[in-house]
Coordinates of C-alpha atoms in Angstrom, one line a residue:
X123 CA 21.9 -27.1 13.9
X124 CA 25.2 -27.3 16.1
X125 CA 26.8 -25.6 13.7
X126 CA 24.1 -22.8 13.3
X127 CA 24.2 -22.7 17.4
X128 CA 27.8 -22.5 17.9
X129 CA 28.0 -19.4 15.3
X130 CA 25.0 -17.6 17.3
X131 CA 27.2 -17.8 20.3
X132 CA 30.1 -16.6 18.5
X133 CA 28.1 -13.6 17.0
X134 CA 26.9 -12.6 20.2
X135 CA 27.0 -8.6 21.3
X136 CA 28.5 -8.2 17.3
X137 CA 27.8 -5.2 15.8
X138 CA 25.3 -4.6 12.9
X139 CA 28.5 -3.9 10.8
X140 CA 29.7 -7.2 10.9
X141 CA 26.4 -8.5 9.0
X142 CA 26.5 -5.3 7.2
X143 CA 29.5 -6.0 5.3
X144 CA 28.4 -9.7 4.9
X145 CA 25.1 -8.3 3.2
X146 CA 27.1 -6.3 1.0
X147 CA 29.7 -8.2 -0.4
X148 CA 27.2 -11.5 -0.8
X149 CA 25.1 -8.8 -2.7
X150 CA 28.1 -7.8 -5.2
X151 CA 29.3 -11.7 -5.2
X152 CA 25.3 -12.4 -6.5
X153 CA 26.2 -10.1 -9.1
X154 CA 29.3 -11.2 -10.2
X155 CA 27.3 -14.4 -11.3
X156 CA 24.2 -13.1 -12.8
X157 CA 24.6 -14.0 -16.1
X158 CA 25.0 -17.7 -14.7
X159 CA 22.0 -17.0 -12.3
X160 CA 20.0 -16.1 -15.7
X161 CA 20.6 -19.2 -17.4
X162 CA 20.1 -21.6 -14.7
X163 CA 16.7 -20.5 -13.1
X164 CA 15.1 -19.6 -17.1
X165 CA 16.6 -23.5 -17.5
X166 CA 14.5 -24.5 -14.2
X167 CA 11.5 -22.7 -13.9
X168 CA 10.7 -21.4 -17.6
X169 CA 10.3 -17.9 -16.7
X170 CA 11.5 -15.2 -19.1
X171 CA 14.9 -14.3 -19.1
X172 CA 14.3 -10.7 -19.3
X173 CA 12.6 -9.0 -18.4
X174 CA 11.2 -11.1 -15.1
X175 CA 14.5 -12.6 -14.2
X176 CA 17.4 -10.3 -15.4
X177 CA 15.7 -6.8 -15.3
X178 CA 13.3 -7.5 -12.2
X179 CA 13.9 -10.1 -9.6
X180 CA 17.6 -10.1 -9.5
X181 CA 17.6 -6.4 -9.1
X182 CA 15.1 -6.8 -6.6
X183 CA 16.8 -9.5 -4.6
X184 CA 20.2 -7.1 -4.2
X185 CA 18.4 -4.6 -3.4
X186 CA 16.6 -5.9 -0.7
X187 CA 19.8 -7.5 0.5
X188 CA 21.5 -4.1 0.9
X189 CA 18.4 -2.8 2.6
X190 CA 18.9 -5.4 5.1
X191 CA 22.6 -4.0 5.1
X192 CA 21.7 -0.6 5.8
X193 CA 19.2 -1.8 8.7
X194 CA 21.5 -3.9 10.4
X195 CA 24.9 -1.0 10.1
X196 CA 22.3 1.6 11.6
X197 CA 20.7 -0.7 13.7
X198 CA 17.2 1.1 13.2
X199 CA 15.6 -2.5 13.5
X200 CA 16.4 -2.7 17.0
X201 CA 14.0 0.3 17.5
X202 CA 15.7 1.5 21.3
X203 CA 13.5 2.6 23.4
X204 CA 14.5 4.2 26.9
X205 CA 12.4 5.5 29.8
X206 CA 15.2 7.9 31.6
X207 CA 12.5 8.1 34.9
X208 CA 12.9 4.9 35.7
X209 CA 16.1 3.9 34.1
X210 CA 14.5 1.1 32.2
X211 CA 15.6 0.4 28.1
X212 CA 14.6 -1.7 25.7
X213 CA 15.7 -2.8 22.3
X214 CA 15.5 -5.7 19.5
X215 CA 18.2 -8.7 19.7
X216 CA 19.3 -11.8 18.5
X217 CA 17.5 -14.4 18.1
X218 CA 19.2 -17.8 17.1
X219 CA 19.6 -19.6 14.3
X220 CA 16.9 -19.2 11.7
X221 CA 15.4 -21.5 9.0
X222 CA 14.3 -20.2 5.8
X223 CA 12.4 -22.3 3.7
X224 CA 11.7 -20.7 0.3
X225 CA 8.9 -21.1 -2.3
X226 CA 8.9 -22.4 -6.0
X227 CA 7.6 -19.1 -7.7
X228 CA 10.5 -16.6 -6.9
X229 CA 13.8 -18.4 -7.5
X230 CA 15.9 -15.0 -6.4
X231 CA 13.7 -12.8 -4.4
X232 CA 12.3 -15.6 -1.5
X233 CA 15.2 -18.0 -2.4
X234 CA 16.0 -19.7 1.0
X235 CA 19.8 -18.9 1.0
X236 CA 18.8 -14.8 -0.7
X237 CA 15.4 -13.7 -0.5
X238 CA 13.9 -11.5 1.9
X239 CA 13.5 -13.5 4.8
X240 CA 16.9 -14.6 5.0
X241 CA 18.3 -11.2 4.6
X242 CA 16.2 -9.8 7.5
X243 CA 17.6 -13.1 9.8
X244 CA 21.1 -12.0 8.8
X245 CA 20.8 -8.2 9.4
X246 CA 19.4 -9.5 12.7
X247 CA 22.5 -11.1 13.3
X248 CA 21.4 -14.7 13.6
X249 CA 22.7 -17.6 11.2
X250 CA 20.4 -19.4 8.9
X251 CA 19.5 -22.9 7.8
X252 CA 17.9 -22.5 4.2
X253 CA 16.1 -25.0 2.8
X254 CA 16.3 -25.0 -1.1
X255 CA 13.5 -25.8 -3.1
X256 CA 13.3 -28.3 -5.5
X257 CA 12.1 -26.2 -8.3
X258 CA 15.6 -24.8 -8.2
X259 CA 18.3 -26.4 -7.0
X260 CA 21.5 -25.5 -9.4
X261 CA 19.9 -22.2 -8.9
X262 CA 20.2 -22.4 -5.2
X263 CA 23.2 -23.8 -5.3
X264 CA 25.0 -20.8 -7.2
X265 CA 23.7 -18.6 -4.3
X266 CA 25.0 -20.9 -2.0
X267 CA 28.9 -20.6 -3.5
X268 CA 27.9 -17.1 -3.4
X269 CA 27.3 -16.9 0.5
X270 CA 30.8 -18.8 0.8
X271 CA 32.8 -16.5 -1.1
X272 CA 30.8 -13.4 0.8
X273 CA 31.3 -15.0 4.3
X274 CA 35.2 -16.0 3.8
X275 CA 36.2 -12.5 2.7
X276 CA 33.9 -10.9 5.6
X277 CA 35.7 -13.1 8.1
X278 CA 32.6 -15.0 9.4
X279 CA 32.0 -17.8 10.9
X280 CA 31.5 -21.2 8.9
X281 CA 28.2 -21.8 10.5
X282 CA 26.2 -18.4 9.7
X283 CA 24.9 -19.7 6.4
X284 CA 24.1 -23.6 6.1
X285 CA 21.8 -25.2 2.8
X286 CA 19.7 -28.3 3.0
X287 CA 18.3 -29.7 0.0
X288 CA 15.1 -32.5 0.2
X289 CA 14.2 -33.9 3.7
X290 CA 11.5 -36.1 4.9
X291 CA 8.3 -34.2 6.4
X292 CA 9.5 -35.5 9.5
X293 CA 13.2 -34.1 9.2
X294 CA 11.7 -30.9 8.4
X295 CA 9.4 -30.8 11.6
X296 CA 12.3 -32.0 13.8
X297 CA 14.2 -29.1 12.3
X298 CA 11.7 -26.1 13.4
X299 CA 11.2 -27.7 16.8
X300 CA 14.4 -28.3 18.1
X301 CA 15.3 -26.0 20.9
X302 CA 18.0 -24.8 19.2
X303 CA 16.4 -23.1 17.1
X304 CA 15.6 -19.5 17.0
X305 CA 12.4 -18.7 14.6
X306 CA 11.5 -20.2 11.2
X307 CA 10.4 -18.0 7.8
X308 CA 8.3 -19.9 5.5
X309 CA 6.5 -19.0 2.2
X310 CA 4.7 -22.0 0.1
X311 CA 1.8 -24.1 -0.1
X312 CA -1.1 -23.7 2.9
X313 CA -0.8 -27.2 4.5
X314 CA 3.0 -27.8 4.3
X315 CA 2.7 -24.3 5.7
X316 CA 0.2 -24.9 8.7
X317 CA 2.4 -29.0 9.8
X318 CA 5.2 -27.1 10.2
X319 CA 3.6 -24.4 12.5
X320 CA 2.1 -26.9 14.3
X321 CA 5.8 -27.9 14.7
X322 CA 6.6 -25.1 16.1
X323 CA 4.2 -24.1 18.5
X324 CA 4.5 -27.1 20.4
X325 CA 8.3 -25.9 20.7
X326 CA 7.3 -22.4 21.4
X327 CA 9.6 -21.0 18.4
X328 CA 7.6 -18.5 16.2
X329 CA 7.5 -18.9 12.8
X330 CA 5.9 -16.4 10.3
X331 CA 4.0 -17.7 7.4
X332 CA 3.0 -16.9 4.0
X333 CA 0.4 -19.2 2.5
X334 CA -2.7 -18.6 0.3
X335 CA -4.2 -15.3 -1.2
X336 CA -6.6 -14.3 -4.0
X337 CA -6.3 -10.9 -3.7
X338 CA -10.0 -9.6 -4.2
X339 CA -10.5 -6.6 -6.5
X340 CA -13.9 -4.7 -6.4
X341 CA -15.1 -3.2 -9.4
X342 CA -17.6 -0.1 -9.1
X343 CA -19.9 1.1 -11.8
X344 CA -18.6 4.2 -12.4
X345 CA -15.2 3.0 -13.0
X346 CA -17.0 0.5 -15.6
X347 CA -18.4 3.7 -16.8
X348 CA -15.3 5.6 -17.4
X349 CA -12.7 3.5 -18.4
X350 CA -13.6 -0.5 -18.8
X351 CA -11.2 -1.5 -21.5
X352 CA -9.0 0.2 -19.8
X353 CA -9.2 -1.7 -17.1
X354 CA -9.6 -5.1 -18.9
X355 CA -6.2 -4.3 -20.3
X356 CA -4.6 -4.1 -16.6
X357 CA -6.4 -6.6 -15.1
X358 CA -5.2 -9.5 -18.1
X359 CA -1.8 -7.7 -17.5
X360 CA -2.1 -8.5 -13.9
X361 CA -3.8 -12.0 -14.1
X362 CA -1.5 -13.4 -17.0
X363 CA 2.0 -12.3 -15.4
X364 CA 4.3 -14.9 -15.3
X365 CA 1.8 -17.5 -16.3
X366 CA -0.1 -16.1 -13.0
X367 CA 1.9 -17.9 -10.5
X368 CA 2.5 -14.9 -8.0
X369 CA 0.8 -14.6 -4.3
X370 CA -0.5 -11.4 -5.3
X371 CA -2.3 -12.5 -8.4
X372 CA -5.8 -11.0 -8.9
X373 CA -7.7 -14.2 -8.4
X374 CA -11.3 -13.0 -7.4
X375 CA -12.8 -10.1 -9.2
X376 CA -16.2 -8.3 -7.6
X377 CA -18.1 -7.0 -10.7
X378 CA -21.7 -5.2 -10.8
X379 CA -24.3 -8.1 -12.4
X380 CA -26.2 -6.5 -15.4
X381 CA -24.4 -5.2 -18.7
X382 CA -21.4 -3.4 -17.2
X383 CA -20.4 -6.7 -15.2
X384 CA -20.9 -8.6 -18.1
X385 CA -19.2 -6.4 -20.8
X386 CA -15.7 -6.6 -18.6
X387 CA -16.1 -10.2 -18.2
X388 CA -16.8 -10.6 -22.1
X389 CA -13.7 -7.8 -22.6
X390 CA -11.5 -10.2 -20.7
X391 CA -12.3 -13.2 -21.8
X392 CA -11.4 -12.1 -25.3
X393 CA -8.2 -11.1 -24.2
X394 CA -7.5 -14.2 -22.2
X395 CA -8.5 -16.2 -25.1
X396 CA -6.1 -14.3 -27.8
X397 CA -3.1 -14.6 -25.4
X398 CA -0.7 -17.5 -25.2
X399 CA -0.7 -19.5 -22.4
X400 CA 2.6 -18.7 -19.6
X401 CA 5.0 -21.8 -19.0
X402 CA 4.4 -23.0 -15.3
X403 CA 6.6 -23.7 -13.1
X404 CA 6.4 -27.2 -12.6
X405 CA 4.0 -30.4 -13.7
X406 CA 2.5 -30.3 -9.7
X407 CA 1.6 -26.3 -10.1
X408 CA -0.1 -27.0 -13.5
X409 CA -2.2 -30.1 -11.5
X410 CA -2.3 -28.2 -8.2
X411 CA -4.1 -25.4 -10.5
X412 CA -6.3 -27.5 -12.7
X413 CA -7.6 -29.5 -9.7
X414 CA -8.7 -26.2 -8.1
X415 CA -10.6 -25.0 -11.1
X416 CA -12.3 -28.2 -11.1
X417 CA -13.1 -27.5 -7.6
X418 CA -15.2 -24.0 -8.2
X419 CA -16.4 -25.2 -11.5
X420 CA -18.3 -28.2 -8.9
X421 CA -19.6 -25.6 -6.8
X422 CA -21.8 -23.6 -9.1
X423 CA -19.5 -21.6 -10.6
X424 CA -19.7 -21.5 -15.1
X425 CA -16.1 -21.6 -17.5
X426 CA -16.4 -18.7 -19.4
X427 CA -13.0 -19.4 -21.0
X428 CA -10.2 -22.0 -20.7
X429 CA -10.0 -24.5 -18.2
X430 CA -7.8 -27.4 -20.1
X431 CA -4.1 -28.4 -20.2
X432 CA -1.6 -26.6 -23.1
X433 CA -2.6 -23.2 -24.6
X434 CA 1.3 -22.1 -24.6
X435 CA 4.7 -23.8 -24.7
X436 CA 6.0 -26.3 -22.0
X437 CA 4.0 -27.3 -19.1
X438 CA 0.7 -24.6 -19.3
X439 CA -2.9 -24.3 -18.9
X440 CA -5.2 -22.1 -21.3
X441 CA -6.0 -19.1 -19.3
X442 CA -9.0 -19.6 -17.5
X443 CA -12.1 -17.2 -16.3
X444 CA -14.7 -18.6 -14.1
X445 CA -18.0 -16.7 -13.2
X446 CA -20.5 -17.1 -10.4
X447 CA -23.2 -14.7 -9.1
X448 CA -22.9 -13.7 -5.8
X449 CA -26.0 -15.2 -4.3
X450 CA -24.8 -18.7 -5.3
X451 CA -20.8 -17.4 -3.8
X452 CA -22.3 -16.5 -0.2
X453 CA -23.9 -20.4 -0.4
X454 CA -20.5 -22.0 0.0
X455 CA -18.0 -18.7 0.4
X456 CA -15.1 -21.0 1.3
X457 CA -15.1 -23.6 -1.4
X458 CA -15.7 -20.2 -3.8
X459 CA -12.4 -19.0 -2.4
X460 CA -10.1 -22.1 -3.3
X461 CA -6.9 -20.5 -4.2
X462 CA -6.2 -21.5 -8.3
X463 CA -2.8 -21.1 -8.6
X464 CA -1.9 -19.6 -11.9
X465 CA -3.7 -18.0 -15.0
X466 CA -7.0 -18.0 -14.3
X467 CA -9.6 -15.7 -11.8
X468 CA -13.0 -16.3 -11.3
X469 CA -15.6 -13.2 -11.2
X470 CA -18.4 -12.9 -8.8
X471 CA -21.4 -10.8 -10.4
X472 CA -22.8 -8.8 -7.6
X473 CA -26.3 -6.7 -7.2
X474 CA -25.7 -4.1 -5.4
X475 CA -23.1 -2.4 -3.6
X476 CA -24.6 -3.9 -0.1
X477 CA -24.2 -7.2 -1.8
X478 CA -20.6 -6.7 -2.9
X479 CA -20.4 -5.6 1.2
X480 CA -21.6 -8.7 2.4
X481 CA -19.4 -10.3 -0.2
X482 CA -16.3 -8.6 1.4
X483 CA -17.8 -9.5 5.3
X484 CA -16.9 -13.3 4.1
X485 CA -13.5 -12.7 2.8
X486 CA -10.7 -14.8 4.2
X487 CA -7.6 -13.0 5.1
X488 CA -5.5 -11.4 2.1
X489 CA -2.3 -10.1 1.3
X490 CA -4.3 -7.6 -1.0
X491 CA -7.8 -6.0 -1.7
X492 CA -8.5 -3.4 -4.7
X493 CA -11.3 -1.1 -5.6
X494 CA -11.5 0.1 -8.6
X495 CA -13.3 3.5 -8.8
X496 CA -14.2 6.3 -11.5
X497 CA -12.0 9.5 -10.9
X498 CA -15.0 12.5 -10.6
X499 CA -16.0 10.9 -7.4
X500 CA -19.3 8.7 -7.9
X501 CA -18.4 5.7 -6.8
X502 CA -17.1 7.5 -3.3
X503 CA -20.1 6.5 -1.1
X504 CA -19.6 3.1 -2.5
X505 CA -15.9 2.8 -2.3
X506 CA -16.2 4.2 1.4
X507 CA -18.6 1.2 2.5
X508 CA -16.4 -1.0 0.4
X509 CA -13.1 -0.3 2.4
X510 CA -14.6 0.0 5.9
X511 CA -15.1 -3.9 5.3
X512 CA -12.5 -4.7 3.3
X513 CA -9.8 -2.9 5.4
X514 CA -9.6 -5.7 8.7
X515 CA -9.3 -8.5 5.2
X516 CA -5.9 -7.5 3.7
X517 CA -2.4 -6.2 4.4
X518 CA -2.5 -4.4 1.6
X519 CA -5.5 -1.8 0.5
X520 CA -5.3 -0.4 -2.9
X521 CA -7.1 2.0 -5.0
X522 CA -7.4 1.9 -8.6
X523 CA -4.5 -0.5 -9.3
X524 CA -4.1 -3.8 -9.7
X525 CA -2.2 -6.2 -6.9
X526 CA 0.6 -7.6 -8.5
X527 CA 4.0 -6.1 -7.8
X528 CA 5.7 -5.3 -4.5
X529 CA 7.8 -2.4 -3.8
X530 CA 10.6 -3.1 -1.7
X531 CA 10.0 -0.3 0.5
X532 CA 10.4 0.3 4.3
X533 CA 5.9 1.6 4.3
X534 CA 5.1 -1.9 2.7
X535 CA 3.4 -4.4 4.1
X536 CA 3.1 -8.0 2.6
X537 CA 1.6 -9.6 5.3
X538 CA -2.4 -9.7 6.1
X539 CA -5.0 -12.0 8.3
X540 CA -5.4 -15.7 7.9
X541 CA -4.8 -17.8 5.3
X542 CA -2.7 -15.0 3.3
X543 CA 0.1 -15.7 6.4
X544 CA 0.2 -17.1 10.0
X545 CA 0.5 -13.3 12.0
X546 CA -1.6 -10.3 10.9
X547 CA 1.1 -8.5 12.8
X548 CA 4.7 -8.7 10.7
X549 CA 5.6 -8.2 7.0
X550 CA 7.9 -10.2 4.9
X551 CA 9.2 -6.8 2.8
X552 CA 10.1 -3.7 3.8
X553 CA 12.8 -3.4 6.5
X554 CA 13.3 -2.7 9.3
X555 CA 9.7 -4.4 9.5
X556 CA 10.6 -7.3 8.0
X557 CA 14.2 -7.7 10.3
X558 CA 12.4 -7.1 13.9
X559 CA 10.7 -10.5 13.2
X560 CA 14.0 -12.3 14.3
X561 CA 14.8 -10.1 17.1
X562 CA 13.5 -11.1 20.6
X563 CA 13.0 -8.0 22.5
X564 CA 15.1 -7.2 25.0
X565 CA 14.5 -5.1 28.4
X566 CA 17.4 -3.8 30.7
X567 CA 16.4 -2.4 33.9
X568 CA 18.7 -0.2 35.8
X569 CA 21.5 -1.6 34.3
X570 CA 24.5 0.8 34.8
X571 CA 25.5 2.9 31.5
X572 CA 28.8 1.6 31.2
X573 CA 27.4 -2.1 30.9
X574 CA 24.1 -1.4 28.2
X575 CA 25.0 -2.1 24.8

């Protein structure tokens, strides 16, 4: 943390060009070991060399480090703001060293030491303290080199990117709260999650969260009607990705009770059946994931399909779909909304659009919510009530599309209410909305010109 301090005071009043061209060449030094990035997290994690890992997330982690680049040389995330009558300006600032702890699902794109949340602490100009995750460390380690060689050819100081491997839960709560630090990013399990911010609000540092989601999609007749194999195809697509283990996977589908709701949940089934089961990421997400379906399965809910160890190569689970109507869902909504973390969903059969409204009113907080619609305009009445509710639930509203994927785009938001992350308020992608995070906001009032930044 000294180290991290010292640098913040070093960096102060730098320009945003100075992170800039950090950013940028620790992008192209990623890239100059990609093929060794490739190798070493398929070896660790068991997801697909290409196209998840080659073709996707390591494009996707550049790219959102050079966003951050671009943000930071502009310096559109400070977002000035003057008031000429009364000589009064505001803008964004540094903050002070930040730690990053990253998750064990994305070993490029919300890496500790490269993924979104440390880029948007750099561009802010603080230093970071990642924490790597265990899932990953050679991995992590390779970026690490990487923000060496970046940082000595940049000319910065020693102390703007630091790595920590394993510490105690104790070490890691000292960590957010010392006074040192600045602000905290975080994205992993809900109760590691909620110590630390517990952490941290006794120290008055802010620390933004991402935690649990299941990402309700809404089915409406019509849309059944029009185009339900269709739709089975996208949502097993969705649900099945990378052995489901992303925090926007589809894990609670809303579907009309009757023939139509049961037809889609026959037409998946079949499909979750005939597919080969993903490889998870580790033995503790497999048990994490089983324990949960064992959880909703105790509550009422039925197996339709799945719902046992194996199915695919490595450490897996057969892809699982649970069912439950929605009278017996609104008896215990919050056990019904256990997040299983990986292949499986479970579908609520609902009577009525009113009933798929009250189902909405006891959503918790998620990063996502989708309504799936026909396209002459039928369901419209319905997917109007629908979205009314469903709108204060989620970051993220979507129409006739499935949840998983996030565009790296300055509109997005992947944020939402409680438990999907700590502050309805921020996103984690998307700059300059993601950098502004790790700014503190800073007023100058009738400062002479000559002396305002």
């Amino acid at each position: 943390i000294g180290a991290s301090a010292a640098a913040a005071r070093e960096m102060r009043g730098w320009p945003g060009s100075r992170f800039a061209d950090f950013l940028e060449a620790y992008a192209l030094e990623i890239e100059a070991r990609a093929d060794q990035l490739v190798e070493t997290a398929h070896a660790e994690t068991g997801l697909a060399k290409s196209p998840r890992l080659k073709d996707a997330e390591l494009p996707r982690t550049t790219n959102q480090i050079r966003q951050a680049a671009a943000t930071a040389r502009n310096e559109s995330w400070r977002v000035p703001t003057i008031d000429t009558a009364v000589n009064i300006r505001s803008m964004y600032g540094q903050l002070g060293p930040v730690v990053v702890f990253g998750p064990n699902n994305f070993p490029y794109a919300y890496n500790g030491i490269a993924g979104g949340d440390f880029a948007a602490a750099i561009a802010a100009g603080n230093p970071v303290i990642a924490k790597g995750h265990p899932s990953h460390p050679e991995t992590t380690r390779i970026f690490g080199e990487a923000a060496v060689a970046a940082m000595r050819s940049t000319g910065m100081p020693a102390g703007l990117v630091q790595l920590i491997y394993r510490t105690s839960h104790e070490d890691g709560l000292r960590l957010v709260s010392d006074p040192r630090i600045g602000g905290i990013g975080y994205t992993g399990a809900c109760q590691t999650g909620l110590r630390l911010k517990a952490a941290a609000d006794a120290a008055g540092k802010p620390i933004y969260l991402e935690l649990s989601s299941i990402n309700p999609v809404f089915m409406l007749p019509g849309a059944l009607s029009e185009r339900l194999e269709k739709i089975a195809d996208e949502f097993t697509a969705s649900c099945l990705m990378g052995a489901g283990q992303f925090c926007t996977n589809p894990g609670l589908v809303i579907v009309p009770a009757g023939a139509q709701g049961a037809a889609l949940t026959a037409a998946v089934a079949a499909r979750f059946s005939a597919a080969a089961a993903g490889t998870m990421l580790s033995e503790g997400v497999r048990s994490s994931f089983l324990k949960a379906v064992q959880t909703i399965l105790a509550a009422g809910a039925e197996l339709v399909t799945g719902g046992q160890a194996g199915g695919g190569v490595g450490v897996c689970c057969q892809n699982t779909l649970l069912q439950v109507s929605a009278a017996k869902f609104l008896q215990h909504p919050e056990v019904f909304q256990t997040e299983a973390f990986g292949n499986g969903s479970l579908f609520v059969h609902a009577d009525s659009t009113e009933q798929m409204a009250e189902l909405a009113e006891h959503l918790e907080g998620n990063l996502t919510g989708s309504i799936y619609s026909d396209t002459q305009g039928a369901d419209d009445a319905a997917c109007d009530r629908l979205e009314k509710v469903l709108r204060t639930k989620v970051g993220r509203l979507l129409n006739d599309k499935m949840p998983t994927g996030v565009a790296v785009v300055s509109a997005m938001n992947h944020g939402g209410p409680f438990p999907a992350t700590g502050h309805p308020g921020f996103t984690a992608v998307g700059v300059p909305g993601s950098v502004t995070r790790f700014g503190m906001l800073q007023c100058y009032d009738a400062v002479r010109q000559h002396r305002l930044p």
